[in-house]
C-alpha positions as semicolon CSV with decimal commas, in nm:
position;residue;x (nm);y (nm);z (nm)
1;E;-0,002;0,002;-0,004
2;A;0,129;0,352;-0,083
3;Y;0,232;0,594;0,188
4;R;-0,022;0,858;0,259
5;Q;0,053;1,188;0,431
6;E;-0,223;1,146;0,683
7;D;-0,091;0,809;0,793
8;I;0,238;0,933;0,929
9;Y;0,337;1,300;0,956
10;S;0,568;1,538;1,137
11;R;0,464;1,739;1,428
12;D;0,721;1,970;1,601
13;G;1,003;1,805;1,410
14;K;0,906;1,457;1,531
15;L;0,761;1,164;1,344
16;H;0,394;1,146;1,459
17;L;0,237;0,800;1,491
18;P;-0,109;0,795;1,633
19;L;-0,083;0,458;1,798
20;V;-0,240;0,308;2,111
21;I;-0,037;0,030;2,265
22;W;-0,185;-0,216;2,515
23;G;0,000;-0,245;2,849
24;S;0,009;-0,117;3,197
25;P;0,191;0,218;3,227
26;E;0,294;0,123;3,579
27;A;0,422;-0,225;3,495
28;A;0,785;-0,274;3,594
29;I;0,998;-0,370;3,295
30;N;1,288;-0,584;3,409
31;L;1,553;-0,438;3,182
32;V;1,883;-0,571;3,305
33;C;2,228;-0,455;3,180
34;I;2,439;-0,750;3,075
35;D;2,739;-0,625;3,266
36;Y;2,534;-0,612;3,583
37;A;2,410;-0,962;3,531
38;V;2,754;-1,115;3,450
39;N;2,919;-0,931;3,751
40;L;2,642;-1,045;3,991
41;I;2,660;-1,409;3,864
42;E;3,038;-1,405;3,892
43;R;3,026;-1,275;4,249
44;L;2,758;-1,525;4,348
45;S;2,944;-1,819;4,192
46;A;3,256;-1,732;4,400
47;M;3,059;-1,765;4,722
48;P;3,080;-2,112;4,880
49;N;2,746;-2,068;5,058
50;A;2,563;-1,996;4,735
51;G;2,555;-2,361;4,613
52;G;2,213;-2,507;4,568
53;K;2,026;-2,178;4,602
54;T;1,809;-1,999;4,342
55;F;1,884;-1,642;4,256
56;H;1,679;-1,391;4,057
57;V;1,929;-1,189;3,858
58;V;1,704;-0,887;3,789
59;N;1,706;-0,516;3,805
60;P;1,624;-0,425;4,167
61;S;1,481;-0,085;4,055
62;P;1,323;-0,157;3,715
63;P;1,174;0,131;3,508
64;E;0,799;0,156;3,460
65;A;0,661;0,090;3,108
66;Q;0,541;0,445;3,069
67;Q;0,880;0,597;3,145
68;L;1,054;0,345;2,923
69;L;0,819;0,425;2,638
70;E;0,862;0,803;2,681
71;D;1,236;0,774;2,692
72;S;1,238;0,554;2,385
73;L;1,003;0,774;2,185
74;E;1,208;1,080;2,270
75;A;1,532;0,903;2,156
76;L;1,364;0,807;1,835
77;E;1,198;1,148;1,794
78;I;0,854;0,998;1,771
79;S;0,530;1,140;1,918
80;G;0,164;1,036;1,926
81;V;0,208;0,682;2,086
82;Q;-0,011;0,615;2,396
83;L;0,022;0,325;2,641
84;L;-0,303;0,218;2,796
85;D;-0,400;-0,082;3,009
86;A;-0,669;-0,315;2,892
87;Q;-0,941;-0,183;3,128
88;T;-0,875;0,180;3,032
89;M;-0,894;0,081;2,661
90;R;-1,227;-0,102;2,717
91;D;-1,373;0,188;2,926
92;N;-1,264;0,454;2,676
93;L;-1,295;0,273;2,343
94;D;-1,533;0,534;2,189
95;L;-1,304;0,823;2,294
96;I;-0,995;0,644;2,167
97;K;-1,164;0,584;1,832
98;R;-1,248;0,956;1,802
99;L;-0,898;1,074;1,907
100;V;-0,682;0,834;1,708
101;V;-0,700;0,857;1,333
102;K;-0,715;0,505;1,195
103;T;-0,573;0,431;0,854
104;S;-0,491;0,097;0,708
105;I;-0,118;0,156;0,764
106;I;-0,158;0,268;1,124
107;D;-0,399;-0,021;1,194
108;A;-0,157;-0,279;1,046
109;L;0,135;-0,130;1,250
110;E;-0,073;-0,132;1,574
111;K;-0,183;-0,492;1,510
112;R;0,181;-0,598;1,467
113;I;0,285;-0,425;1,787
114;H;-0,005;-0,581;1,976
115;G;0,103;-0,921;1,853
116;D;0,451;-0,856;1,985
117;V;0,311;-0,723;2,317
118;K;0,099;-1,040;2,363
119;R;0,419;-1,242;2,400
120;Y;0,501;-1,047;2,710
121;I;0,150;-1,018;2,854
122;D;0,262;-1,114;3,207
123;Y;0,500;-0,826;3,202
124;S;0,283;-0,570;3,017
125;E;-0,017;-0,597;3,245
126;T;0,087;-0,672;3,601
127;G;0,454;-0,787;3,585
128;P;0,593;-1,079;3,771
129;V;0,741;-1,031;4,108
130;F;1,112;-1,116;4,154
131;S;1,294;-1,121;4,487
132;M;1,666;-1,057;4,524
133;E;1,645;-1,167;4,887
134;N;1,889;-1,459;4,833
135;V;2,138;-1,229;4,658
136;G;2,125;-0,999;4,959
137;K;2,171;-1,286;5,199
138;I;2,473;-1,427;5,024
139;L;2,652;-1,104;4,925
140;G;2,538;-0,894;5,223
141;E;2,396;-0,641;4,981
142;I;2,186;-0,604;4,671
143;P;2,420;-0,430;4,422
144;P;2,262;-0,120;4,265
145;H;2,177;-0,152;3,900
146;P;2,290;0,128;3,653
147;A;2,018;0,379;3,599
148;V;1,781;0,291;3,314
149;G;1,714;0,639;3,174
150;K;1,720;0,838;2,863
151;E;2,096;0,803;2,811
152;L;2,096;0,425;2,832
153;I;1,778;0,385;2,625
154;E;1,929;0,607;2,348
155;K;2,250;0,399;2,351
156;L;2,050;0,079;2,331
157;L;1,830;0,208;2,043
158;Q;2,131;0,337;1,854
159;Y;2,283;-0,015;1,873
160;A;1,954;-0,175;1,775
161;L;1,923;0,050;1,469
162;R;2,290;-0,014;1,382
163;V;2,229;-0,390;1,376
164;N;1,877;-0,364;1,219
165;F;1,725;-0,496;1,544
166;G;1,902;-0,830;1,493
167;R;1,736;-0,912;1,165
168;N;1,929;-1,074;0,884
169;G;2,197;-1,198;1,133
170;K;2,367;-0,858;1,136
171;R;2,540;-0,793;1,468
172;G;2,734;-0,503;1,614
């Protein structure tokens, strides 16, 4: 299908995509830096009293989905995307239909995103609960995770774009 101006357009110098994405804005997104995970596993494996125990190697202060989305959209210079939980979407369906311009391209993009989100439904709605209690018991502390903010998100997205999001086997 051909590109149409009303499907995707610029607003304030940003690409404007009138999309509604399903998910809880307050859901904790367990984004863990690989260096953090490797260092934590290495420290735990060196502790003799760690044998036979289960450890959740997670971000002890994970970002909320809404903040992660906002930081990502800002880094990508995109506006117009909204994150709504299922109940809010059901309760406000008529309003959403009036506010969000639906075109075949936007509708197809939204359906594709929703298909991807469904894979992570446990995370996108309520989020599983992880405990780093065993980490704290063995190490005497729960090491702080690097901040997941705009700077890190921008770095991750630049890498993802450079490797075409891992498609076609291209790697950094």
